[in-house]
Structure formats: C-alpha cells, structure tokens
Tab-separated table of C-alpha atoms in Angstrom:
chain	number	residue	atom	x	y	z
A	148	GLY	CA	159.060	112.519	138.460
A	149	GLN	CA	156.301	113.860	136.305
A	150	GLN	CA	157.181	114.335	132.665
A	151	VAL	CA	155.439	116.215	129.909
A	152	MET	CA	156.393	115.331	126.371
A	153	GLN	CA	155.534	116.988	123.103
A	154	ILE	CA	155.741	115.864	119.520
A	155	PRO	CA	156.877	116.782	117.041
A	156	GLN	CA	159.905	118.784	118.100
A	157	TYR	CA	159.867	120.731	114.834
A	158	GLN	CA	157.284	121.194	112.118
A	159	HIS	CA	157.710	122.985	108.826
A	160	VAL	CA	154.543	123.677	106.897
A	161	GLN	CA	153.552	125.599	103.831
A	162	GLU	CA	151.298	128.551	104.533
A	163	GLY	CA	147.718	127.367	104.372
A	164	GLU	CA	148.477	123.855	105.596
A	165	ASP	CA	147.223	122.561	108.916
A	166	PHE	CA	149.427	121.910	111.935
A	167	THR	CA	149.019	119.777	115.036
A	168	THR	CA	151.177	119.380	118.120
A	169	TYR	CA	150.601	116.716	120.735
A	170	CYS	CA	151.297	116.818	124.436
A	171	ASN	CA	151.510	113.750	126.691
A	172	SER	CA	151.902	113.579	130.425
A	173	SER	CA	153.199	110.663	132.451
A	174	THR	CA	150.519	111.382	135.057
A	175	THR	CA	146.917	112.538	135.068
A	176	LEU	CA	146.632	116.314	134.990
A	177	SER	CA	144.048	118.448	136.744
A	178	ASN	CA	144.407	120.931	133.916
A	179	ILE	CA	146.668	121.756	131.015
A	180	GLN	CA	147.778	125.081	129.645
A	181	TRP	CA	149.132	126.091	126.262
A	182	TYR	CA	151.587	128.892	125.580
A	183	LYS	CA	153.057	130.408	122.444
A	184	GLN	CA	156.523	131.904	122.216
A	185	ARG	CA	157.339	133.973	119.168
A	186	PRO	CA	160.983	133.960	118.019
A	187	GLY	CA	162.985	136.160	120.367
A	188	GLY	CA	159.981	136.674	122.622
A	189	HIS	CA	158.605	135.295	125.842
A	190	PRO	CA	155.907	132.658	126.325
A	191	VAL	CA	152.370	133.981	126.229
A	192	PHE	CA	149.410	132.126	127.655
A	193	LEU	CA	146.901	130.869	125.104
A	194	ILE	CA	144.379	128.744	126.944
A	195	GLN	CA	143.677	126.398	129.821
A	196	LEU	CA	141.725	123.154	129.596
A	197	VAL	CA	140.244	121.601	132.710
A	198	LYS	CA	137.560	119.064	131.853
A	199	SER	CA	138.060	115.574	130.494
A	200	GLY	CA	137.461	115.576	126.743
A	201	GLU	CA	137.215	119.360	126.638
A	202	VAL	CA	137.529	121.112	123.297
A	203	LYS	CA	138.070	124.841	122.977
A	204	LYS	CA	138.503	126.983	119.907
A	205	GLN	CA	140.211	130.291	119.342
A	206	LYS	CA	139.668	131.327	115.734
A	207	ARG	CA	141.854	128.889	113.749
A	208	LEU	CA	143.226	127.168	116.870
A	209	THR	CA	141.522	124.119	118.372
A	210	PHE	CA	142.611	122.735	121.714
A	211	GLN	CA	141.652	119.324	123.052
A	212	PHE	CA	142.098	117.662	126.420
A	213	GLY	CA	142.078	113.884	126.394
A	214	GLU	CA	139.446	111.796	128.112
A	215	ALA	CA	142.027	110.407	130.519
A	216	LYS	CA	143.424	113.920	131.114
A	217	LYS	CA	146.920	112.726	130.234
A	218	ASN	CA	147.186	114.167	126.766
A	219	SER	CA	146.257	117.240	124.822
A	220	SER	CA	146.560	118.614	121.343
A	221	LEU	CA	146.675	121.943	119.577
A	222	HIS	CA	145.515	122.087	115.991
A	223	ILE	CA	145.932	125.106	113.750
A	224	THR	CA	143.842	125.249	110.598
A	225	ALA	CA	145.239	126.975	107.523
A	226	THR	CA	148.457	128.235	109.066
A	227	GLN	CA	149.620	131.777	108.518
A	228	THR	CA	153.071	133.291	108.879
A	229	THR	CA	151.900	134.897	112.117
A	230	ASP	CA	151.587	131.404	113.607
A	231	VAL	CA	155.364	130.981	113.597
A	232	GLY	CA	156.785	130.237	117.019
A	233	THR	CA	157.174	127.548	119.624
A	234	TYR	CA	154.106	126.081	121.250
A	235	PHE	CA	154.414	124.736	124.788
A	236	CYS	CA	152.009	122.774	126.883
A	237	ALA	CA	152.288	122.949	130.659
A	238	GLY	CA	150.751	121.005	133.487
A	239	PRO	CA	150.649	121.404	137.262
A	240	THR	CA	153.000	119.440	139.404
A	241	TYR	CA	153.742	119.482	143.122
A	242	GLY	CA	153.052	122.557	145.205
A	243	GLN	CA	152.614	125.656	143.104
A	244	ASN	CA	154.932	124.378	140.467
A	245	PHE	CA	154.110	123.530	136.884
A	246	VAL	CA	156.109	121.720	134.251
A	247	PHE	CA	156.477	122.682	130.613
A	248	GLY	CA	156.794	120.342	127.723
A	249	PRO	CA	159.851	120.787	125.477
A	250	GLY	CA	157.769	122.641	122.894
A	251	THR	CA	157.042	122.264	119.202
A	252	ARG	CA	158.696	124.793	116.956
A	253	LEU	CA	156.532	125.730	114.011
A	254	SER	CA	157.859	127.394	110.900
A	255	VAL	CA	155.539	128.489	108.140
A	256	LEU	CA	156.844	128.912	104.628
A	257	PRO	CA	155.054	131.642	102.663
B	277	SER	CA	146.430	145.665	135.792
B	278	GLN	CA	149.318	143.390	136.570
B	279	THR	CA	152.703	143.859	134.960
B	280	ILE	CA	156.039	142.153	135.264
B	281	HIS	CA	159.336	143.897	134.712
B	282	GLN	CA	162.573	142.105	134.042
B	283	TRP	CA	165.929	143.692	133.349
B	284	PRO	CA	168.305	144.016	131.735
B	285	ALA	CA	167.087	142.798	128.345
B	286	THR	CA	170.544	141.747	127.213
B	287	LEU	CA	173.776	141.210	129.076
B	288	VAL	CA	177.289	140.210	128.088
B	289	GLN	CA	179.444	139.162	130.987
B	290	PRO	CA	182.941	137.658	131.239
B	291	VAL	CA	183.489	134.255	132.758
B	292	GLY	CA	183.987	134.493	136.490
B	293	SER	CA	182.048	137.744	136.897
B	294	PRO	CA	179.004	138.055	139.174
B	295	LEU	CA	175.417	138.217	138.000
B	296	SER	CA	172.288	139.877	139.276
B	297	LEU	CA	169.027	139.776	137.364
B	298	GLU	CA	165.991	141.431	138.826
B	299	CYS	CA	162.313	140.834	138.322
B	300	THR	CA	159.468	142.811	139.832
B	301	VAL	CA	155.734	142.352	139.624
B	302	GLU	CA	153.151	145.103	139.960
B	303	GLY	CA	149.445	145.039	140.525
B	304	THR	CA	149.142	141.827	142.486
B	305	SER	CA	149.975	140.453	145.912
B	306	ASN	CA	151.503	137.178	147.065
B	307	PRO	CA	152.452	135.974	143.600
B	308	ASN	CA	154.295	132.731	143.058
B	309	LEU	CA	157.517	133.642	141.285
B	310	TYR	CA	159.637	131.569	138.951
B	311	TRP	CA	163.002	131.764	137.197
B	312	TYR	CA	163.416	129.761	134.001
B	313	ARG	CA	166.358	129.356	131.666
B	314	GLN	CA	166.002	128.592	128.002
B	315	ALA	CA	168.935	127.500	125.886
B	316	ALA	CA	168.792	128.482	122.216
B	317	GLY	CA	166.010	126.591	120.493
B	318	ARG	CA	165.235	124.572	123.586
B	319	GLY	CA	162.525	124.272	126.210
B	320	LEU	CA	162.053	126.001	129.551
B	321	GLN	CA	164.153	124.752	132.427
B	322	LEU	CA	162.827	125.717	135.844
B	323	LEU	CA	165.647	127.044	138.025
B	324	PHE	CA	163.919	128.433	141.122
B	325	TYR	CA	160.461	129.178	142.380
B	326	SER	CA	159.145	131.016	145.392
B	327	VAL	CA	155.776	130.981	147.102
B	328	GLY	CA	156.587	133.770	149.538
B	329	ILE	CA	159.160	136.207	150.880
B	330	GLY	CA	162.379	134.423	151.740
B	331	GLN	CA	161.057	131.078	150.489
B	332	ILE	CA	163.123	129.697	147.635
B	333	SER	CA	162.967	126.247	146.097
B	334	SER	CA	165.811	125.181	143.861
B	335	GLU	CA	165.103	122.795	141.044
B	336	VAL	CA	168.518	122.466	139.474
B	337	PRO	CA	171.756	122.485	141.501
B	338	GLN	CA	174.228	124.837	139.890
B	339	ASN	CA	176.159	128.002	140.582
B	340	LEU	CA	173.063	130.164	140.576
B	341	SER	CA	171.006	131.345	143.521
B	342	ALA	CA	167.768	133.229	143.954
B	343	SER	CA	166.365	135.525	146.579
B	344	ARG	CA	163.026	137.123	147.271
B	345	PRO	CA	163.624	140.105	149.539
B	346	GLN	CA	160.159	141.567	148.960
B	347	ASP	CA	156.786	140.123	148.045
B	348	ARG	CA	157.002	141.181	144.411
B	349	GLN	CA	160.737	141.092	143.829
B	350	PHE	CA	162.695	138.089	142.659
B	351	ILE	CA	166.439	138.174	142.068
B	352	LEU	CA	168.659	135.676	140.298
B	353	SER	CA	172.336	135.792	141.189
B	354	SER	CA	175.655	134.153	140.626
B	355	LYS	CA	178.992	134.796	142.254
B	356	LYS	CA	181.027	133.512	139.305
B	357	LEU	CA	179.521	132.960	135.884
B	358	LEU	CA	180.401	129.985	133.732
B	359	LEU	CA	180.222	129.759	129.945
B	360	SER	CA	177.388	127.268	130.379
B	361	ASP	CA	175.309	129.923	132.135
B	362	SER	CA	174.623	131.608	128.803
B	363	GLY	CA	170.980	131.531	127.840
B	364	PHE	CA	167.655	133.284	127.894
B	365	TYR	CA	166.447	133.855	131.456
B	366	LEU	CA	162.756	134.303	132.029
B	367	CYS	CA	160.959	135.421	135.143
B	368	ALA	CA	157.315	134.484	135.568
B	369	TRP	CA	154.530	134.912	138.095
B	370	ARG	CA	151.198	133.315	138.748
B	371	LEU	CA	148.685	133.300	141.540
B	372	THR	CA	148.162	130.283	143.739
B	373	GLY	CA	145.963	127.690	142.095
B	374	ASN	CA	145.734	126.536	138.525
B	375	THR	CA	146.113	129.927	136.947
B	376	GLU	CA	147.986	131.157	133.944
B	377	ALA	CA	151.603	132.248	134.169
B	378	PHE	CA	152.779	135.658	133.038
B	379	PHE	CA	156.322	135.974	131.769
B	380	GLY	CA	158.698	138.888	131.716
B	381	GLN	CA	160.410	139.950	128.523
B	382	GLY	CA	163.467	137.897	129.397
B	383	THR	CA	167.181	138.574	129.715
B	384	ARG	CA	169.501	137.245	127.066
B	385	LEU	CA	172.770	136.482	128.863
B	386	THR	CA	175.965	135.748	126.992
B	387	VAL	CA	178.971	134.693	129.024
B	388	VAL	CA	182.237	135.257	127.160
C-alpha cells in the first residue's frame, strides 16, 4: 500500500539554526499537507501544496512540493523555541482517506 | 464556524473494562470522520474512518470498534480494554475532497 516516509525522525537544533524535514511518498500525490503538533497537543494544519514544484512561505517556514509530486520539504529559518513540536506530512490515499508520515520531532535548545 | 469536541481529555481505566470515547462536530454537514491513535512519541495510526452515518471502515483489526449514529457524532468503543490500548486518541474531521483535517483535543487513555 501507499507509504509516506519522513526524515529525520528527530532533530535537535540550537535556537537560531535552520531546520528541514523531508517527506517522501511511494506514489505520486495529488496534494500534500503539513501539520504541526505541539507537545501534548493535537495536530494543527499548516498548509497544503497542490502544484508540481510549488513553493509556499509562511513567515520563517518554507514548504516545497517536488516536481514529481512524490516528495516535499518543510524548512524553518532561524528556529525559535515556539517551533518545538512534531511536524507531519500527509497525503491522500484511497477514498476519503489520507495517510500521515511518521513525523519529525523538533526540539530547539535556547 | 466549525468546531470539534472530544471527551474526556484524560481517562484511566482498568484492564478488561469497557471504553466509550465520543467525538462531535458542529458547524458542518456530512463530514468525513476519523479516529487515530498515537503512542507516546510516535506517529498517527488510523483506526477507523467514516464517510456517512452507519458507514465505518476499519483500518487496523483489534478489540476496538467505532460507530456513527448521527451525521456529526463518532464513537470509539471497546468491550474489554487491553494494556496495549493505552495511547492518545484523536478524532478528526474533514470535508470530502482534498481539504484540511481538523483534530479534536484528544483523549489520553491509560489502561492499568
């Protein structure tokens, strides 16, 4: 079945450093979504990418969708302690279902 | 605006006891509803999803069941809890199509 993988599983950075998480799908995706889950919280939608090669920015966050629509990345510039959490990518699968990647847990050391 | 309610927030249950977690959505119609489980520090495991009243699809065979008695109500149940059922249970909804998912606050279940 369809699989969505993310690397790295964990990332520890010093505050002010950049961070990138990568998402790879075993199949071509019509779109990809990114979510953030703060420690102890629930996942919250960040963004959706639809077009091949699409790049979207939200302040210090940059999201990219690969040309082949099988991979995506989230890059955070100059991390802050508020960026701490787990970042998930998710892609549509059969029916109205969607599959989440395993997530990348980001910790930011002040 | 749409809201999703999930309760209780935390639950401690003995092994072998029953379980009933409820999730309701307000402000929308015909939502697709999902139950996920998240083990500590792990990803989201899809347990059940529903595209309509009485329609339940099970993703992972286990001693849990789900029901959707009303359009905006989704219930997760178990007749006898196991230790391995401990985890963080999340309810989510989204509209048909490639739309974003909205999650409830989650229920942290500890089976002792």
